[in-house]
PDB file of C-alpha atoms and ligand atoms in Angstrom:
ATOM      1  CA  MET A   1     101.333 104.759  71.948  1.00 85.00           C
ATOM      2  CA  ASN A   2     104.305 102.742  73.724  1.00 94.00           C
ATOM      3  CA  VAL A   3     104.850 100.012  76.695  1.00 96.00           C
ATOM      4  CA  GLU A   4     104.734 102.592  79.059  1.00 96.00           C
ATOM      5  CA  HIS A   5     100.983 103.411  78.578  1.00 94.00           C
ATOM      6  CA  ILE A   6     100.422  99.920  79.544  1.00 95.00           C
ATOM      7  CA  LEU A   7     102.901  99.496  82.367  1.00 97.00           C
ATOM      8  CA  ARG A   8     101.204 102.364  84.024  1.00 95.00           C
ATOM      9  CA  GLU A   9      97.996 100.766  83.671  1.00 92.00           C
ATOM     10  CA  LYS A  10      99.052  97.373  84.977  1.00 93.00           C
ATOM     11  CA  GLY A  11     101.977  97.882  87.157  1.00 96.00           C
ATOM     12  CA  ARG A  12     105.510  97.057  86.879  1.00 96.00           C
ATOM     13  CA  ASP A  13     105.739  93.493  89.166  1.00 96.00           C
ATOM     14  CA  VAL A  14     106.975  91.106  87.696  1.00 97.00           C
ATOM     15  CA  ALA A  15     107.031  87.263  89.040  1.00 98.00           C
ATOM     16  CA  THR A  16     110.378  85.246  89.251  1.00 98.00           C
ATOM     17  CA  ILE A  17     111.666  82.382  90.241  1.00 98.00           C
ATOM     18  CA  GLU A  18     115.646  81.381  90.359  1.00 98.00           C
ATOM     19  CA  PRO A  19     116.932  78.689  88.086  1.00 98.00           C
ATOM     20  CA  ASP A  20     117.499  75.814  90.519  1.00 98.00           C
ATOM     21  CA  ARG A  21     113.647  75.181  91.629  1.00 98.00           C
ATOM     22  CA  THR A  22     111.966  72.457  90.065  1.00 98.00           C
ATOM     23  CA  LEU A  23     109.451  72.983  87.270  1.00 98.00           C
ATOM     24  CA  ARG A  24     106.676  71.967  90.109  1.00 98.00           C
ATOM     25  CA  ASP A  25     107.294  75.128  92.030  1.00 98.00           C
ATOM     26  CA  ALA A  26     106.977  77.368  88.625  1.00 98.00           C
ATOM     27  CA  ALA A  27     103.737  75.331  88.208  1.00 98.00           C
ATOM     28  CA  ARG A  28     102.540  76.423  91.629  1.00 98.00           C
ATOM     29  CA  LEU A  29     103.695  80.097  91.211  1.00 98.00           C
ATOM     30  CA  LEU A  30     101.888  80.526  87.883  1.00 98.00           C
ATOM     31  CA  THR A  31      98.521  78.697  88.993  1.00 98.00           C
ATOM     32  CA  GLU A  32      99.127  80.906  92.671  1.00 98.00           C
ATOM     33  CA  ARG A  33      99.438  84.152  90.152  1.00 97.00           C
ATOM     34  CA  ARG A  34      97.133  83.482  87.237  1.00 97.00           C
ATOM     35  CA  ILE A  35      99.660  84.272  84.932  1.00 97.00           C
ATOM     36  CA  GLY A  36     101.506  82.450  82.239  1.00 97.00           C
ATOM     37  CA  ALA A  37     105.181  83.170  82.527  1.00 98.00           C
ATOM     38  CA  LEU A  38     107.925  83.618  84.864  1.00 98.00           C
ATOM     39  CA  VAL A  39     111.378  85.875  84.538  1.00 98.00           C
ATOM     40  CA  VAL A  40     113.958  83.158  85.671  1.00 98.00           C
ATOM     41  CA  THR A  41     116.488  85.228  88.131  1.00 97.00           C
ATOM     42  CA  SER A  42     119.058  84.485  90.104  1.00 94.00           C
ATOM     43  CA  PRO A  43     119.720  85.482  93.510  1.00 92.00           C
ATOM     44  CA  ASP A  44     121.010  89.167  92.508  1.00 90.00           C
ATOM     45  CA  HIS A  45     118.766  89.701  90.710  1.00 87.00           C
ATOM     46  CA  LYS A  46     119.872  88.973  86.953  1.00 91.00           C
ATOM     47  CA  SER A  47     117.878  88.079  84.272  1.00 94.00           C
ATOM     48  CA  LEU A  48     118.392  84.353  83.267  1.00 96.00           C
ATOM     49  CA  GLY A  49     115.839  83.337  81.331  1.00 98.00           C
ATOM     50  CA  ILE A  50     112.068  83.292  80.820  1.00 98.00           C
ATOM     51  CA  LEU A  51     109.897  80.030  81.517  1.00 98.00           C
ATOM     52  CA  SER A  52     106.325  79.873  80.476  1.00 98.00           C
ATOM     53  CA  GLU A  53     103.556  77.790  80.823  1.00 98.00           C
ATOM     54  CA  ARG A  54     104.169  76.011  77.312  1.00 98.00           C
ATOM     55  CA  ASP A  55     107.789  74.723  78.653  1.00 98.00           C
ATOM     56  CA  ILE A  56     106.329  73.200  81.138  1.00 98.00           C
ATOM     57  CA  VAL A  57     103.903  71.164  79.051  1.00 98.00           C
ATOM     58  CA  ARG A  58     106.124  70.713  76.206  1.00 98.00           C
ATOM     59  CA  ALA A  59     108.467  68.786  79.207  1.00 98.00           C
ATOM     60  CA  VAL A  60     105.613  66.566  80.892  1.00 98.00           C
ATOM     61  CA  ALA A  61     104.782  65.840  77.387  1.00 98.00           C
ATOM     62  CA  ARG A  62     108.423  64.582  76.256  1.00 98.00           C
ATOM     63  CA  GLU A  63     109.349  63.247  79.476  1.00 97.00           C
ATOM     64  CA  GLY A  64     106.692  62.575  81.515  1.00 98.00           C
ATOM     65  CA  ALA A  65     105.843  63.659  84.859  1.00 97.00           C
ATOM     66  CA  ALA A  66     108.918  63.216  85.855  1.00 98.00           C
ATOM     67  CA  ALA A  67     109.838  65.992  84.343  1.00 98.00           C
ATOM     68  CA  LEU A  68     108.120  68.221  87.222  1.00 98.00           C
ATOM     69  CA  ASP A  69     110.667  67.702  89.168  1.00 98.00           C
ATOM     70  CA  HIS A  70     113.532  68.940  87.046  1.00 98.00           C
ATOM     71  CA  ARG A  71     115.015  71.873  87.439  1.00 98.00           C
ATOM     72  CA  ILE A  72     113.812  75.189  85.894  1.00 98.00           C
ATOM     73  CA  SER A  73     117.056  75.779  84.132  1.00 98.00           C
ATOM     74  CA  GLN A  74     116.826  72.601  82.067  1.00 98.00           C
ATOM     75  CA  HIS A  75     113.655  73.831  80.380  1.00 98.00           C
ATOM     76  CA  MET A  76     113.682  77.496  80.511  1.00 98.00           C
ATOM     77  CA  THR A  77     114.183  79.474  77.398  1.00 98.00           C
ATOM     78  CA  ALA A  78     117.743  81.740  77.656  1.00 98.00           C
ATOM     79  CA  THR A  79     117.983  84.109  75.057  1.00 97.00           C
ATOM     80  CA  VAL A  80     114.974  86.692  76.058  1.00 97.00           C
ATOM     81  CA  VAL A  81     113.482  88.882  73.046  1.00 98.00           C
ATOM     82  CA  THR A  82     113.254  92.285  75.761  1.00 97.00           C
ATOM     83  CA  CYS A  83     111.589  95.863  75.099  1.00 97.00           C
ATOM     84  CA  THR A  84     111.969  98.814  77.137  1.00 97.00           C
ATOM     85  CA  SER A  85     109.429 100.916  78.210  1.00 96.00           C
ATOM     86  CA  ARG A  86     109.613 103.513  74.926  1.00 97.00           C
ATOM     87  CA  SER A  87     108.969 100.518  72.553  1.00 97.00           C
ATOM     88  CA  ALA A  88     105.780 100.881  70.297  1.00 96.00           C
ATOM     89  CA  ILE A  89     102.740  98.397  71.890  1.00 95.00           C
ATOM     90  CA  ASN A  90     102.520  97.804  67.474  1.00 94.00           C
ATOM     91  CA  GLU A  91     105.803  96.863  67.079  1.00 95.00           C
ATOM     92  CA  LEU A  92     105.592  94.201  70.060  1.00 95.00           C
ATOM     93  CA  MET A  93     102.591  93.188  68.256  1.00 95.00           C
ATOM     94  CA  GLU A  94     104.561  91.874  65.616  1.00 96.00           C
ATOM     95  CA  ILE A  95     107.624  90.311  67.480  1.00 96.00           C
ATOM     96  CA  MET A  96     104.931  88.193  69.430  1.00 97.00           C
ATOM     97  CA  THR A  97     103.183  87.467  66.048  1.00 96.00           C
ATOM     98  CA  ALA A  98     106.648  86.820  64.061  1.00 97.00           C
ATOM     99  CA  ARG A  99     108.521  84.812  67.235  1.00 97.00           C
ATOM    100  CA  LYS A 100     105.652  83.493  68.414  1.00 96.00           C
ATOM    101  CA  PHE A 101     105.944  83.764  72.183  1.00 97.00           C
ATOM    102  CA  ARG A 102     103.035  85.781  74.109  1.00 97.00           C
ATOM    103  CA  HIS A 103     105.234  87.567  77.167  1.00 98.00           C
ATOM    104  CA  VAL A 104     108.089  89.991  76.526  1.00 98.00           C
ATOM    105  CA  PRO A 105     109.610  91.661  79.734  1.00 98.00           C
ATOM    106  CA  VAL A 106     110.486  95.206  79.943  1.00 97.00           C
ATOM    107  CA  VAL A 107     114.158  95.990  81.211  1.00 96.00           C
ATOM    108  CA  GLU A 108     115.739  99.682  81.314  1.00 94.00           C
ATOM    109  CA  ASP A 109     119.898  99.799  81.866  1.00 92.00           C
ATOM    110  CA  GLY A 110     120.042  96.461  82.866  1.00 90.00           C
ATOM    111  CA  ARG A 111     117.176  96.341  85.100  1.00 92.00           C
ATOM    112  CA  LEU A 112     113.879  94.350  84.701  1.00 95.00           C
ATOM    113  CA  CYS A 113     111.317  96.731  85.202  1.00 94.00           C
ATOM    114  CA  GLY A 114     107.891  95.317  83.988  1.00 97.00           C
ATOM    115  CA  ILE A 115     106.267  92.685  81.690  1.00 98.00           C
ATOM    116  CA  VAL A 116     104.297  92.831  78.871  1.00 97.00           C
ATOM    117  CA  SER A 117     101.789  89.909  77.936  1.00 97.00           C
ATOM    118  CA  ILE A 118      99.183  89.706  74.578  1.00 96.00           C
ATOM    119  CA  GLY A 119      96.376  89.672  76.923  1.00 95.00           C
ATOM    120  CA  ASP A 120      97.606  92.762  78.586  1.00 95.00           C
ATOM    121  CA  ILE A 121      98.547  93.951  74.808  1.00 95.00           C
ATOM    122  CA  VAL A 122      94.573  92.604  73.756  1.00 94.00           C
ATOM    123  CA  LYS A 123      93.028  95.087  76.787  1.00 94.00           C
ATOM    124  CA  TYR A 124      95.565  97.573  75.083  1.00 92.00           C
ATOM    125  CA  ARG A 125      93.538  97.489  71.882  1.00 90.00           C
ATOM    126  CA  LEU A 126      90.229  96.819  72.894  1.00 92.00           C
ATOM    127  CA  ALA A 127      89.869 100.350  75.110  1.00 87.00           C
ATOM    128  CA  GLU A 128      91.840 102.243  72.045  1.00 87.00           C
ATOM    129  CA  ILE A 129      88.966 101.130  69.392  1.00 91.00           C
ATOM    130  CA  GLU A 130      86.298 101.954  72.175  1.00 91.00           C
ATOM    131  CA  ASP A 131      87.775 105.681  72.356  1.00 87.00           C
ATOM    132  CA  GLU A 132      88.038 105.605  68.483  1.00 88.00           C
ATOM    133  CA  GLN A 133      84.638 104.369  67.880  1.00 92.00           C
ATOM    134  CA  ARG A 134      82.718 106.853  70.757  1.00 90.00           C
ATOM    135  CA  ALA A 135      85.121 109.939  69.324  1.00 89.00           C
ATOM    136  CA  LEU A 136      83.256 108.941  66.004  1.00 91.00           C
ATOM    137  CA  ARG A 137      80.090 108.927  67.283  1.00 91.00           C
ATOM    138  CA  GLU A 138      80.525 112.184  68.995  1.00 90.00           C
ATOM    139  CA  TYR A 139      81.898 113.831  65.809  1.00 89.00           C
ATOM    140  CA  ILE A 140      78.954 112.493  63.631  1.00 90.00           C
ATOM    141  CA  ALA A 141      76.562 113.472  66.273  1.00 88.00           C
ATOM    142  CA  THR A 142      77.450 116.916  66.421  1.00 86.00           C
ATOM    143  CA  ALA A 143      78.811 117.137  62.596  1.00 76.00           C
TER     144      ALA A 143
HETATM  145  P1  LIG B   1     105.205  82.052  75.502  1.00 60.02           P
HETATM  146  O1  LIG B   1     104.112  82.250  74.209  1.00 60.02           O
HETATM  147  O2  LIG B   1     105.384  83.465  76.036  1.00 60.02           O
HETATM  148  O3  LIG B   1     104.312  81.433  76.259  1.00 60.02           O
HETATM  149  O4  LIG B   1     106.206  81.693  75.152  1.00 60.02           O
HETATM  150  C1  LIG B   1     106.398  80.492  74.207  1.00 60.02           C
HETATM  151  C2  LIG B   1     107.837  79.737  74.269  1.00 60.02           C
HETATM  152  O5  LIG B   1     108.651  81.131  74.018  1.00 60.02           O
HETATM  153  C3  LIG B   1     108.334  79.279  75.374  1.00 60.02           C
HETATM  154  O6  LIG B   1     109.239  78.394  74.900  1.00 60.02           O
HETATM  155  C4  LIG B   1     108.956  80.629  76.332  1.00 60.02           C
HETATM  156  O7  LIG B   1     110.156  80.178  76.697  1.00 60.02           O
HETATM  157  C5  LIG B   1     109.699  81.194  74.879  1.00 60.02           C
HETATM  158  N1  LIG B   1     109.355  82.628  75.428  1.00 60.02           N
HETATM  159  C6  LIG B   1     108.347  83.682  75.902  1.00 60.02           C
HETATM  160  N2  LIG B   1     108.947  84.920  75.824  1.00 60.02           N
HETATM  161  C7  LIG B   1     109.985  85.089  75.373  1.00 60.02           C
HETATM  162  C8  LIG B   1     110.689  86.479  74.995  1.00 60.02           C
HETATM  163  N3  LIG B   1     110.397  86.958  75.282  1.00 60.02           N
HETATM  164  N4  LIG B   1     111.643  86.018  74.641  1.00 60.02           N
HETATM  165  C9  LIG B   1     112.280  84.448  74.486  1.00 60.02           C
HETATM  166  N5  LIG B   1     111.755  83.774  74.315  1.00 60.02           N
HETATM  167  C10 LIG B   1     109.963  83.814  74.692  1.00 60.02           C
END
């Protein structure tokens, strides 16, 4: 199974923000959208990095509430690990576990076309396990 299966269900919308906005703006947007990360993009839609709630917490812990007025570009991660819609879900689980992050943007032909979170993967895996159990029960009942 690959990332396309998840995107088909959740859609391809990605919450983005520009790098010269503040951490306060990012915190508001994360709260409004009830999500954990934003892809940082330029006005011409180029991906420049990723900012997660963890980056905001880290900035405030280190520098106090004044960090909320800092620009996002000061605290985002600029080297972003991405996948494509053909990437295997198992591979994504391994990457998230090994690299200790919970979001992977989906990029195709240089264009941002979705994002997969660890929550999406857990939801997908649960549905998959339920399907497997149902198939096994049916098999046993008809054997
Ligand atoms: P997260 O677990 O996604 O909240 O992110 C934890 C840390 O990893 C934060 O510093 C993020 O900026 C960074 N991060 C999140 N996703 C990615 C990614 N796909 N590639 C590189 N860094 C990431």
